Amino acid sequence: MKIEAVDLYYLSMPEVLDIGDGSQDLLLVRVQAGPYVGWGECEASPLVSIASYVTPMSHSACKPVRDSVLGQSLDDVSDIARIGNMVRANSLDLLQADHTLSGIDIALWDLMGKRLDAPVWQLLGYERAFPKRPYASQLFGDTPQETLRQAEATRRAGYIAAKFGWGPFGIGELATDVAHVEAAREGLGPEATLLIDAGTVWVDDVGRAAARLEVLRRCQVMWLEEPFVSGAFDAYRALGVKAGEVRMAAGEGSHTADQAKHLIDYAGVGYIQIDAGRIGGISPATTVARYADRRGVTYVNHTFTSHLALSASLQPFAGLAGHGICEYPVAPKSLALDVTTNHLERDAEGMIHVPDAPGLGMRLDLDAARRYLVETEIRVGGRVVYRTPELAP
Amino acid sequence: MKIEAVDLYYLSMPEVLDIGDGSQDLLLVRVQAGPYVGWGECEASPLVSIASYVTPMSHSACKPVRDSVLGQSLDDVSDIARIGNMVRANSLDLLQADHTLSGIDIALWDLMGKRLDAPVWQLLGYERAFPKRPYASQLFGDTPQETLRQAEATRRAGYIAAKFGWGPFGIGELATDVAHVEAAREGLGPEATLLIDAGTVWVDDVGRAAARLEVLRRCQVMWLEEPFVSGAFDAYRALGVKAGEVRMAAGEGSHTADQAKHLIDYAGVGYIQIDAGRIGGISPATTVARYADRRGVTYVNHTFTSHLALSASLQPFAGLAGHGICEYPVAPKSLALDVTTNHLERDAEGMIHVPDAPGLGMRLDLDAARRYLVETEIRVGGRVVYRTPELAP
């Protein structure tokens, strides 16, 4: 069969706030081949990913993503890798292409799972899917007192692992950061797994990051995430040596499997965090998961949006028993919850199960999604190259 | 003074051909602050770079590029670095942002040069600008006979260095590739510098690349450019060891200074090729040039478009005497030549001089540029977020 239609839908909260909350918009991707439909999602900047799907060609290695997808044959899961390779070659000089490909690759896996009546993790070659321990991923409070209250609420909600990040952390006084980390530990209790996300705030300044190591060690923080920008390998290595038991975590910025491998090989991270909605989809994410496993590095999903994105980001390491923790957004905006009718809820032991249902196992709620639809139109040279299509099943 | 206006103009040839010729379109950038105007250029996919300038915010680290540029104060050249850092932080999750920033950073340098009545290379701290030996950059012919004729024509035109790339090279029979390289050497004569560009055709396949080393060595090819994709560090190192005197060249795909440094540190390239229109502008390109100089790697511009882009890409290494060769597009489409009234022509010795005039030293031909203007409009949620502005001086 052939890929007959790829439709992109820009969904957004009515108001997008200037906070580090990535659940405020998303680009929903619908792929149709024969009688089958698959759904995927691109993370961040829906308009720019739409533009990279429809943009006129600049030259032979800078084509719109569409040119490598529409009309392609899709008979076997190996076609998904072939299509991804075509996009990377034909859109080599189109920077945004990897983000656009991400949602398409995810939708292709969902579609093939439905066609073959198998969950995606099985199509990836895994014999079983291991439950993951979710960590409650959230922003720091505006004050240490607020962080304390959030951590207490997280504990009451039954989470035994939590991550705090962004917000005021890292940009003000050292004492404030210390108070936030102490508040998080106090609120979670002494046994819980505590993770801290600095959101690249120190860029490549090892000294400023190192000043926080004392409190991180004292509060038994398991990982310090993104102290630096993705490319600051020397800074990561230098801080990692000083950090002792506190391991470095990074990877969400990777838009190719190679970039994630470099973080493992040259930056010395202990945790590699991959967003299937950015790295080019489930295919390159799985390449990274297997590489991390061989290199003794723990793979973790990066997910801050919908449960469609969550299912997609869990598939690449679903079958890897030793990689047991997963990011779980606990306070997303309504958009992220409303787009699916089912959700990946914790079981009685507090664990998350990757769906056993075909494909990604998620059911879209199109009536709900329509309420968030942002009508978009792009005209180039007097011709409409994109107009929001009807949101149909 | 403050940045009062940033205008983006999508220019294109009437017909864009499916060939590896990057001169077929460009995104022209006009920045105005106080009474001064600066011009810059982004390489490839004008529509997508426009979208990343105007896209609605997704969250606090995924803002449109505009939010970090418009209204910013611009009193000193250090403001250019500050603005670049803001873009990278505020648009962290917007992949295309680096390409959009490129043209803006270039325009800011041009503007400050005009304001301070100094060429950009002087503002970068160089005491003088050294002339560069241009290599005639062109595509392989469709047949070895055509490559031979092109090489002969290049020699007759007085070039003593030339690069052939893309087209049929690397995708067919080994014997065809051998014939192309031999034809290039024969046409140029035994003394000329010959460079070969594989355009990432072997992805990460060392074996296929290595099969070409014999003819490259025999024909005294100085560098083999992009045998692999930018991230294939292991493949670069492995081929570099086998290649002997033929050095590896890469870097045009870098969209941050860190990525270019990694190619030097971990891929072992001998030549680092930077396009100021992609890496984020003249600022990060200069960081790479100085780093390469310290590491004993030769910096070379990557330029396949206009002479505005050529001037911009020459500035970062204008003052580095030991980095003496520059890419020079010899057969660009009319668009790339028509947008400026002056051009960087070879002197009597065949050398290219970076302009001594203020800024980038290039004069725009707006009447000509208007003929290539592609009217573009983007509407989001019923609101026009971009419409091609008037192309004014």
Short mmCIF file of N, CA and C in Angstrom, two decimals, chain A residues 250-314:
data_model
loop_
_atom_site.label_atom_id
_atom_site.label_comp_id
_atom_site.label_asym_id
_atom_site.label_seq_id
_atom_site.Cartn_x
_atom_site.Cartn_y
_atom_site.Cartn_z
N ALA A 250 20.98 14.24 30.06
CA ALA A 250 20.74 15.18 28.96
C ALA A 250 20.25 14.38 27.76
N GLY A 251 19.87 15.09 26.73
CA GLY A 251 19.52 14.42 25.49
C GLY A 251 18.26 14.90 24.80
N GLU A 252 17.39 15.63 25.52
CA GLU A 252 16.12 16.02 24.91
C GLU A 252 16.32 16.91 23.69
N GLY A 253 17.44 17.63 23.65
CA GLY A 253 17.71 18.51 22.51
C GLY A 253 18.20 17.76 21.27
N SER A 254 18.48 16.47 21.39
CA SER A 254 19.02 15.73 20.25
C SER A 254 17.99 15.65 19.12
N HIS A 255 18.39 16.03 17.91
CA HIS A 255 17.48 15.86 16.79
C HIS A 255 17.97 14.81 15.80
N THR A 256 19.06 14.11 16.18
CA THR A 256 19.49 12.92 15.43
C THR A 256 20.00 11.90 16.45
N ALA A 257 19.99 10.63 16.04
CA ALA A 257 20.53 9.58 16.92
C ALA A 257 22.01 9.83 17.19
N ASP A 258 22.73 10.32 16.18
CA ASP A 258 24.16 10.59 16.37
C ASP A 258 24.41 11.57 17.51
N GLN A 259 23.60 12.62 17.58
CA GLN A 259 23.82 13.61 18.64
C GLN A 259 23.65 12.98 20.02
N ALA A 260 22.67 12.10 20.15
CA ALA A 260 22.48 11.43 21.44
C ALA A 260 23.65 10.51 21.76
N LYS A 261 24.14 9.79 20.74
CA LYS A 261 25.32 8.93 20.96
C LYS A 261 26.52 9.76 21.40
N HIS A 262 26.67 10.95 20.83
CA HIS A 262 27.81 11.80 21.22
C HIS A 262 27.72 12.21 22.68
N LEU A 263 26.50 12.46 23.17
CA LEU A 263 26.34 12.81 24.60
C LEU A 263 26.81 11.64 25.47
N ILE A 264 26.55 10.42 25.00
CA ILE A 264 27.00 9.24 25.73
C ILE A 264 28.52 9.09 25.64
N ASP A 265 29.03 9.22 24.43
CA ASP A 265 30.45 8.92 24.20
C ASP A 265 31.39 10.04 24.65
N TYR A 266 30.97 11.30 24.46
CA TYR A 266 31.90 12.40 24.66
C TYR A 266 31.54 13.31 25.83
N ALA A 267 30.26 13.34 26.23
CA ALA A 267 29.87 14.18 27.36
C ALA A 267 29.77 13.37 28.64
N GLY A 268 29.76 12.04 28.50
CA GLY A 268 29.77 11.19 29.68
C GLY A 268 28.50 11.23 30.52
N VAL A 269 27.35 11.40 29.88
CA VAL A 269 26.11 11.42 30.66
C VAL A 269 25.81 10.01 31.19
N GLY A 270 25.13 9.95 32.33
CA GLY A 270 24.72 8.67 32.89
C GLY A 270 23.30 8.29 32.49
N TYR A 271 22.53 9.31 32.10
CA TYR A 271 21.15 9.12 31.65
C TYR A 271 20.98 9.84 30.33
N ILE A 272 20.41 9.16 29.35
CA ILE A 272 20.17 9.79 28.05
C ILE A 272 18.66 9.90 27.85
N GLN A 273 18.20 11.13 27.69
CA GLN A 273 16.76 11.42 27.69
C GLN A 273 16.33 11.82 26.30
N ILE A 274 15.45 11.02 25.72
CA ILE A 274 15.10 11.22 24.32
C ILE A 274 13.61 11.49 24.16
N ASP A 275 13.32 12.52 23.40
CA ASP A 275 11.94 12.84 23.05
C ASP A 275 11.70 12.33 21.63
N ALA A 276 10.84 11.33 21.51
CA ALA A 276 10.55 10.76 20.18
C ALA A 276 9.94 11.82 19.27
N GLY A 277 9.37 12.87 19.84
CA GLY A 277 8.78 13.94 19.06
C GLY A 277 9.77 14.96 18.54
N ARG A 278 11.06 14.75 18.81
CA ARG A 278 12.09 15.67 18.33
C ARG A 278 13.22 14.98 17.58
N ILE A 279 13.55 13.75 18.00
CA ILE A 279 14.78 13.12 17.48
C ILE A 279 14.57 12.53 16.09
N GLY A 280 13.32 12.60 15.59
CA GLY A 280 13.03 12.00 14.29
C GLY A 280 12.08 10.83 14.43
N GLY A 281 11.55 10.65 15.65
CA GLY A 281 10.54 9.61 15.84
C GLY A 281 11.03 8.41 16.63
N ILE A 282 10.21 7.36 16.61
CA ILE A 282 10.47 6.14 17.37
C ILE A 282 11.70 5.42 16.81
N SER A 283 11.92 5.52 15.50
CA SER A 283 13.02 4.76 14.87
C SER A 283 14.39 5.18 15.41
N PRO A 284 14.79 6.47 15.28
CA PRO A 284 16.09 6.84 15.83
C PRO A 284 16.13 6.75 17.36
N ALA A 285 15.00 6.95 18.02
CA ALA A 285 14.97 6.83 19.48
C ALA A 285 15.34 5.40 19.90
N THR A 286 14.84 4.42 19.14
CA THR A 286 15.14 3.02 19.46
C THR A 286 16.62 2.72 19.21
N THR A 287 17.18 3.30 18.16
CA THR A 287 18.61 3.16 17.91
C THR A 287 19.41 3.64 19.13
N VAL A 288 18.99 4.77 19.68
CA VAL A 288 19.69 5.33 20.85
C VAL A 288 19.50 4.43 22.07
N ALA A 289 18.26 3.92 22.27
CA ALA A 289 18.00 3.07 23.44
C ALA A 289 18.92 1.84 23.42
N ARG A 290 19.06 1.22 22.27
CA ARG A 290 19.90 0.02 22.17
C ARG A 290 21.37 0.37 22.36
N TYR A 291 21.76 1.53 21.83
CA TYR A 291 23.16 1.97 22.00
C TYR A 291 23.45 2.25 23.47
N ALA A 292 22.54 2.96 24.13
CA ALA A 292 22.71 3.27 25.56
C ALA A 292 22.84 1.98 26.37
N ASP A 293 21.99 1.02 26.06
CA ASP A 293 22.01 -0.26 26.78
C ASP A 293 23.38 -0.93 26.65
N ARG A 294 23.93 -0.91 25.45
CA ARG A 294 25.25 -1.51 25.25
C ARG A 294 26.34 -0.75 26.00
N ARG A 295 26.16 0.57 26.14
CA ARG A 295 27.19 1.40 26.76
C ARG A 295 27.01 1.60 28.25
N GLY A 296 26.04 0.91 28.85
CA GLY A 296 25.84 1.03 30.30
C GLY A 296 25.26 2.35 30.74
N VAL A 297 24.57 3.03 29.83
CA VAL A 297 23.92 4.30 30.14
C VAL A 297 22.41 4.05 30.19
N THR A 298 21.72 4.69 31.11
CA THR A 298 20.29 4.46 31.26
C THR A 298 19.49 5.36 30.32
N TYR A 299 18.60 4.74 29.55
CA TYR A 299 17.72 5.46 28.63
C TYR A 299 16.46 5.87 29.38
N VAL A 300 16.02 7.11 29.16
CA VAL A 300 14.78 7.62 29.75
C VAL A 300 14.05 8.41 28.68
N ASN A 301 12.74 8.30 28.67
CA ASN A 301 11.98 9.14 27.74
C ASN A 301 11.96 10.59 28.23
N HIS A 302 11.85 11.52 27.29
CA HIS A 302 11.51 12.91 27.61
C HIS A 302 10.12 13.15 27.08
N THR A 303 9.18 13.49 27.96
CA THR A 303 7.80 13.72 27.54
C THR A 303 7.17 14.76 28.43
N PHE A 304 6.65 15.79 27.80
CA PHE A 304 5.98 16.83 28.61
C PHE A 304 4.67 17.20 27.96
N THR A 305 4.15 16.34 27.08
CA THR A 305 2.93 16.71 26.36
C THR A 305 1.82 15.66 26.56
N SER A 306 1.27 15.12 25.48
CA SER A 306 0.08 14.26 25.59
C SER A 306 0.44 12.81 25.90
N HIS A 307 -0.57 12.00 26.14
CA HIS A 307 -0.32 10.57 26.34
C HIS A 307 -0.10 9.84 25.02
N LEU A 308 -0.46 10.46 23.92
CA LEU A 308 -0.05 9.92 22.61
C LEU A 308 1.48 10.03 22.51
N ALA A 309 2.01 11.20 22.86
CA ALA A 309 3.45 11.40 22.86
C ALA A 309 4.12 10.50 23.91
N LEU A 310 3.45 10.32 25.03
CA LEU A 310 4.01 9.48 26.10
C LEU A 310 4.13 8.03 25.63
N SER A 311 3.07 7.50 25.02
CA SER A 311 3.15 6.13 24.50
C SER A 311 4.26 6.01 23.47
N ALA A 312 4.35 7.01 22.58
CA ALA A 312 5.39 6.97 21.54
C ALA A 312 6.78 6.98 22.16
N SER A 313 6.97 7.77 23.22
CA SER A 313 8.30 7.90 23.81
C SER A 313 8.67 6.72 24.70
N LEU A 314 7.67 5.94 25.11
CA LEU A 314 7.95 4.76 25.93
C LEU A 314 8.33 3.54 25.08
#
